[in-house]
Coordinates of C-alpha atoms in Angstrom, one line a residue:
M194 CA 72.1 13.8 99.4
D195 CA 70.6 10.6 100.9
C196 CA 74.1 9.0 100.9
V197 CA 75.7 12.0 102.6
L198 CA 73.0 12.1 105.3
H199 CA 73.3 8.4 105.9
D200 CA 77.1 8.7 106.4
L201 CA 76.7 11.6 108.7
R202 CA 74.0 9.9 110.8
R203 CA 75.5 6.4 110.9
L204 CA 79.3 6.6 110.3
Y205 CA 80.5 10.0 111.5
A206 CA 78.3 12.1 113.7
E207 CA 76.1 9.2 115.0
M208 CA 73.3 11.6 115.7
E209 CA 69.9 12.3 114.3
I210 CA 70.0 15.2 111.7
K211 CA 66.9 17.1 110.8
V212 CA 66.8 18.4 107.2
S213 CA 64.7 21.4 106.3
D214 CA 62.5 21.4 103.2
P215 CA 64.5 22.3 100.1
V216 CA 64.2 25.8 98.8
T217 CA 64.2 26.9 95.1
R218 CA 65.6 30.2 94.1
F219 CA 63.7 32.2 91.5
C220 CA 64.8 34.9 89.0
E221 CA 62.8 37.9 87.7
T222 CA 62.4 39.3 84.2
V223 CA 60.3 41.6 82.1
V224 CA 58.3 40.8 79.0
E225 CA 57.4 44.4 77.7
Q226 CA 58.9 47.8 77.7
S227 CA 58.1 50.1 80.6
A228 CA 54.6 51.7 80.2
I229 CA 56.1 55.1 81.1
K230 CA 59.5 56.7 81.8
C231 CA 60.2 56.2 85.5
Y232 CA 62.3 58.6 87.4
A233 CA 63.8 58.7 90.9
Q234 CA 65.1 61.7 92.8
T235 CA 68.0 61.7 95.3
P236 CA 67.2 62.3 98.9
N237 CA 68.5 65.9 98.7
K238 CA 66.2 66.5 95.6
R239 CA 69.2 67.9 93.6
N240 CA 69.5 65.0 91.2
K241 CA 67.0 62.9 89.1
I242 CA 67.5 59.7 87.1
T243 CA 65.0 58.6 84.5
M244 CA 65.0 55.0 83.1
I245 CA 62.9 52.5 81.2
A246 CA 63.3 48.7 81.2
E247 CA 62.6 46.2 78.4
P248 CA 63.5 42.6 77.7
L249 CA 66.7 41.6 76.0
D250 CA 66.7 39.9 72.6
Q251 CA 66.7 36.2 72.9
G252 CA 70.3 34.8 73.1
I253 CA 72.0 37.9 74.5
A254 CA 72.0 36.7 78.1
E255 CA 73.5 33.4 77.1
D256 CA 76.2 35.2 75.0
I257 CA 77.2 37.4 77.9
E258 CA 77.3 34.5 80.4
S259 CA 79.3 32.3 78.1
G260 CA 81.9 35.0 77.5
K261 CA 81.2 35.6 73.8
I262 CA 81.1 39.3 74.6
S263 CA 82.8 41.1 77.5
I264 CA 82.0 44.5 78.9
K265 CA 85.8 45.0 79.2
S266 CA 86.2 44.8 75.4
P267 CA 86.7 48.1 73.6
N268 CA 83.5 50.0 72.8
K269 CA 84.1 49.4 69.0
V270 CA 84.2 45.6 69.6
I271 CA 81.0 45.7 71.7
G272 CA 79.3 47.9 69.2
K273 CA 80.1 45.7 66.2
F274 CA 79.0 42.5 68.2
F275 CA 75.5 43.8 68.9
E276 CA 75.2 45.4 65.5
A277 CA 76.2 42.3 63.7
N278 CA 74.4 39.7 65.8
Y279 CA 71.3 41.5 67.0
G280 CA 70.8 44.4 64.7
W281 CA 71.3 47.1 67.3
D282 CA 72.1 50.6 66.4
L283 CA 75.8 51.1 66.5
L284 CA 75.6 54.3 68.6
A285 CA 73.4 52.5 71.2
S286 CA 75.7 49.5 71.3
R287 CA 78.7 51.7 72.0
N288 CA 76.8 53.3 74.9
I289 CA 76.5 50.1 77.0
W290 CA 77.7 51.0 80.4
A291 CA 77.6 47.7 82.2
F292 CA 76.4 44.1 82.4
G293 CA 74.9 43.2 85.7
P294 CA 75.0 42.4 88.4
D295 CA 78.7 41.6 87.5
D296 CA 80.8 41.7 84.4
S297 CA 79.2 38.5 83.1
G298 CA 75.6 39.1 84.3
P299 CA 72.6 38.7 82.0
N300 CA 71.4 42.3 82.1
I301 CA 72.5 45.5 80.4
L302 CA 72.7 49.1 81.5
Q303 CA 72.7 51.5 78.5
N304 CA 73.1 55.2 78.3
D305 CA 70.4 56.5 76.0
T306 CA 70.5 60.2 76.9
L307 CA 70.9 62.9 74.2
P308 CA 74.1 64.9 74.2
S309 CA 72.1 68.1 73.7
E310 CA 70.1 67.5 76.9
V311 CA 72.8 66.2 79.4
D312 CA 76.1 67.7 80.5
R313 CA 78.4 64.8 79.5
R314 CA 81.1 65.9 82.0
L315 CA 78.7 65.7 84.9
L316 CA 77.2 62.4 83.6
Q317 CA 80.6 60.8 83.4
S318 CA 81.3 61.8 87.0
V319 CA 78.4 59.7 88.3
R320 CA 78.8 56.8 85.8
D321 CA 80.3 54.4 88.4
T322 CA 77.8 55.2 91.1
I323 CA 74.9 54.7 88.6
R324 CA 76.4 51.4 87.7
Q325 CA 76.7 50.4 91.3
G326 CA 73.0 51.1 91.8
F327 CA 72.2 49.0 88.7
S328 CA 74.3 46.1 90.0
W329 CA 72.5 46.3 93.4
A330 CA 69.1 46.2 91.7
T331 CA 69.9 43.3 89.5
R332 CA 71.4 41.3 92.3
E333 CA 68.3 41.4 94.5
G334 CA 65.1 42.1 92.5
P335 CA 61.8 43.6 93.8
L336 CA 59.4 40.7 93.5
C337 CA 61.0 38.1 95.8
E338 CA 63.9 40.2 97.1
E339 CA 66.2 37.2 96.6
L340 CA 69.5 38.4 98.0
T341 CA 72.2 36.6 96.0
L342 CA 75.9 36.4 96.5
S343 CA 78.9 36.1 94.3
R344 CA 78.0 35.7 90.6
M345 CA 74.3 34.9 91.1
N346 CA 71.7 37.3 89.9
A347 CA 68.0 37.9 90.8
I348 CA 67.0 39.7 87.5
R349 CA 67.7 38.2 84.1
N350 CA 67.2 39.4 80.5
G351 CA 66.7 43.0 81.4
R352 CA 67.8 46.0 79.4
F353 CA 67.8 49.2 81.4
K354 CA 68.0 52.5 79.5
I355 CA 69.0 55.7 81.1
M356 CA 66.8 58.3 79.3
E357 CA 67.3 61.5 81.2
V358 CA 69.6 62.6 84.0
T359 CA 69.5 65.9 86.0
L360 CA 72.6 66.5 88.2
A361 CA 73.7 69.1 90.7
S362 CA 76.6 71.1 89.5
E363 CA 78.4 70.8 92.9
A364 CA 80.1 67.4 93.4
I365 CA 79.2 67.3 97.1
F366 CA 75.5 67.0 96.2
R367 CA 75.9 64.0 93.8
G368 CA 78.0 61.6 95.8
G369 CA 77.6 57.9 96.0
G370 CA 75.2 58.1 99.0
Q371 CA 72.8 60.1 96.9
I372 CA 73.2 58.4 93.4
I373 CA 73.5 54.7 94.2
P374 CA 70.2 54.1 96.0
T375 CA 68.5 56.5 93.5
S376 CA 69.8 54.5 90.6
R377 CA 68.5 51.3 92.2
R378 CA 65.0 52.8 92.7
A379 CA 64.9 53.9 89.1
C380 CA 65.8 50.4 88.0
Y381 CA 63.1 48.9 90.2
S382 CA 60.4 51.3 89.2
S383 CA 61.0 50.9 85.5
F384 CA 61.2 47.1 86.0
L385 CA 57.8 47.0 87.8
M386 CA 56.2 49.0 85.0
A387 CA 57.4 46.6 82.3
S388 CA 55.2 43.6 83.0
P389 CA 57.5 41.8 85.4
R390 CA 57.5 38.0 85.4
L391 CA 59.0 35.3 87.6
M392 CA 61.5 32.8 86.2
E393 CA 62.2 29.3 87.6
P394 CA 65.1 26.9 87.0
V395 CA 64.3 23.9 84.9
Y396 CA 66.0 20.5 84.9
S397 CA 66.7 18.3 81.8
C398 CA 65.8 14.8 82.9
S399 CA 66.8 11.5 81.3
M400 CA 64.8 8.5 82.4
T401 CA 65.7 4.9 81.6
G402 CA 63.5 1.8 82.1
P403 CA 62.0 -1.2 80.4
A404 CA 59.4 -0.7 77.6
D405 CA 56.4 -1.5 79.9
S406 CA 57.4 1.4 82.2
V407 CA 57.2 4.2 79.6
T408 CA 53.6 5.0 80.4
S409 CA 54.5 5.4 84.0
L410 CA 57.4 7.7 83.1
Y411 CA 55.0 10.0 81.1
T412 CA 52.5 10.0 84.0
V413 CA 54.9 10.9 86.7
L414 CA 56.5 13.7 84.6
A415 CA 53.1 15.2 83.7
R416 CA 52.0 15.3 87.3
R417 CA 55.0 17.6 88.1
R418 CA 54.5 20.2 85.4
G419 CA 57.1 18.4 83.2
H420 CA 56.8 17.4 79.6
V421 CA 58.5 14.9 77.3
L422 CA 60.9 16.0 74.6
S423 CA 61.7 12.6 73.1
D424 CA 61.7 8.9 73.7
G425 CA 62.9 5.8 72.0
P426 CA 64.6 2.4 72.5
I427 CA 68.3 2.2 73.4
A428 CA 70.0 0.2 70.7
G429 CA 71.1 -3.3 71.7
T430 CA 69.2 -3.3 75.0
P431 CA 65.6 -4.0 76.1
L432 CA 65.5 -0.5 77.7
Y433 CA 63.8 2.8 76.6
R434 CA 65.1 6.3 77.3
V435 CA 62.6 9.2 77.8
S436 CA 64.0 12.7 77.8
G437 CA 62.1 15.7 79.1
L438 CA 62.1 18.9 81.2
I439 CA 60.9 19.3 84.7
P440 CA 60.8 22.5 86.9
V441 CA 63.3 22.3 89.8
I442 CA 60.7 23.1 92.4
D443 CA 58.6 20.1 91.3
S444 CA 61.6 17.7 91.1
F445 CA 62.0 17.1 94.8
G446 CA 61.0 13.5 95.5
F447 CA 60.8 12.8 91.7
E448 CA 63.2 9.9 91.7
T449 CA 61.4 8.2 94.6
D450 CA 58.0 8.7 92.9
L451 CA 59.4 7.3 89.7
R452 CA 60.8 4.2 91.4
I453 CA 57.5 3.5 93.2
H454 CA 55.5 3.7 89.9
T455 CA 57.9 1.5 88.1
Q456 CA 58.6 -1.0 90.9
G457 CA 62.2 0.2 91.0
Q458 CA 62.9 -0.6 87.4
A459 CA 63.6 3.0 86.2
T460 CA 66.5 5.3 86.8
V461 CA 66.7 9.1 86.3
S462 CA 69.4 11.8 86.0
L463 CA 68.7 15.5 86.4
V464 CA 70.9 18.3 85.0
F465 CA 70.2 22.1 85.0
D466 CA 69.0 23.1 81.5
R467 CA 67.5 26.6 81.5
W468 CA 65.5 29.4 83.1
S469 CA 61.8 29.5 82.1
I470 CA 59.1 32.0 82.7
V471 CA 56.5 30.9 85.2
P472 CA 52.9 31.1 83.9
G473 CA 50.8 34.0 85.2
D474 CA 51.3 37.5 86.5
P475 CA 53.1 37.6 89.9
L476 CA 51.4 41.0 90.7
D477 CA 47.8 39.9 89.8
K478 CA 45.9 40.6 93.0
D479 CA 42.7 39.1 91.5
V480 CA 44.2 35.6 91.8
I481 CA 42.5 33.7 94.7
L482 CA 44.7 31.1 96.3
R483 CA 43.0 28.6 98.7
P484 CA 44.8 26.7 101.4
L485 CA 45.7 23.1 100.6
E486 CA 44.6 23.4 97.0
P487 CA 47.1 23.5 94.1
A488 CA 47.2 26.8 92.2
S489 CA 45.9 26.9 88.7
A490 CA 48.3 27.2 85.8
Q491 CA 47.8 31.0 85.5
A492 CA 48.1 31.5 89.2
T493 CA 51.4 29.7 89.6
A494 CA 53.6 32.8 89.5
R495 CA 51.5 34.6 92.1
D496 CA 51.6 31.5 94.3
F497 CA 55.4 31.3 94.1
V498 CA 55.9 35.0 94.9
L499 CA 53.5 34.9 97.9
K500 CA 55.0 31.8 99.4
T501 CA 58.6 33.1 98.9
R502 CA 57.8 36.4 100.6
R503 CA 56.0 34.7 103.5
R504 CA 59.0 32.4 104.0
K505 CA 61.3 35.4 104.2
G506 CA 59.0 37.3 106.6
L507 CA 58.2 40.0 104.0
S508 CA 54.8 41.6 103.3
E509 CA 52.7 39.6 100.9
D510 CA 52.3 42.2 98.2
V511 CA 55.0 44.0 96.3
S512 CA 54.6 47.7 97.0
V513 CA 55.1 49.6 93.7
A514 CA 54.7 52.9 95.7
K515 CA 57.9 52.0 97.6
F516 CA 60.0 52.6 94.5
L517 CA 58.0 55.3 92.7
E518 CA 58.2 59.0 93.5
P519 CA 55.0 60.1 95.3
E520 CA 54.0 62.5 92.5
L521 CA 54.5 59.9 89.8
F522 CA 52.6 57.3 91.8
A523 CA 49.7 59.7 92.4
S524 CA 49.5 60.6 88.7
L525 CA 49.5 56.9 87.7
K526 CA 46.7 56.1 90.1
E527 CA 44.7 59.1 88.8
S528 CA 45.2 57.9 85.2
G529 CA 44.2 54.4 86.1
V530 CA 47.5 52.8 85.2
L531 CA 47.9 51.6 88.8
E532 CA 45.3 50.4 91.3
G533 CA 44.9 51.1 95.0

């Protein structure tokens, strides 16, 4: 980036260019199953969709993104894959409706309704619109409302189960304008009731320098919420290599900091490695964040959510009531499940 800016300023444009502070994009996930079944009604009150959300088994998101399994495969192939690799029930595996937000997205929409309770013909007629609402929900996310484009997603590792569906018998009352936003609200409400967490991108870093700079490498990495995975000498040279992980949001200025502490003797390379859950509850209103003071470890998620929402001009707190039906919200407040 420094090289590009230098060329623009000195060789091509010959003008001063101001660069804004870098911005890190976050993802959202859940760590538990929804505390209750969450439903959403269409604006005309003629249809109702009930869902729950839960985390995906470890490895499923990566398998979907890498193409090991495709939603376009026959139902039998999808069923056998999840049954053999993750121990899923064969019937449940064959009722996967979509990956989201696109065909290689790291979230799953699953039809978990009972044939005896739902008119299958009516349910199939709204399958595509429910999937569109699911795709919309997983592309944005309720915590930071990170609007993403193309193949990017705001929610990761989420498994959304359709538990119950009540539909109007007349097709005119269950069109896309009614079902799509309702499906999105059902996804969001079940997501927020499943212990939502924030996820941040993490770099894999490889630092190289002389033996007497290793202590400085450890120090600089630790100050930026990073940690060392391995270190050792490079055969045939007087150099040491230290490998570790560092959150992307804490990596800005990392190379400059490293060179200062090692008198320019160390070099570093950064490559995206994974998504990692940020410590703390992003919805914990008891967390106190003071200006000009770094947030504690367990307040990090809350700090990131508030700062992201402020930057986008959104209200500071995520309103659960915005996505829950008024009757459901009132009953949850009365039972003590929700506060305020």
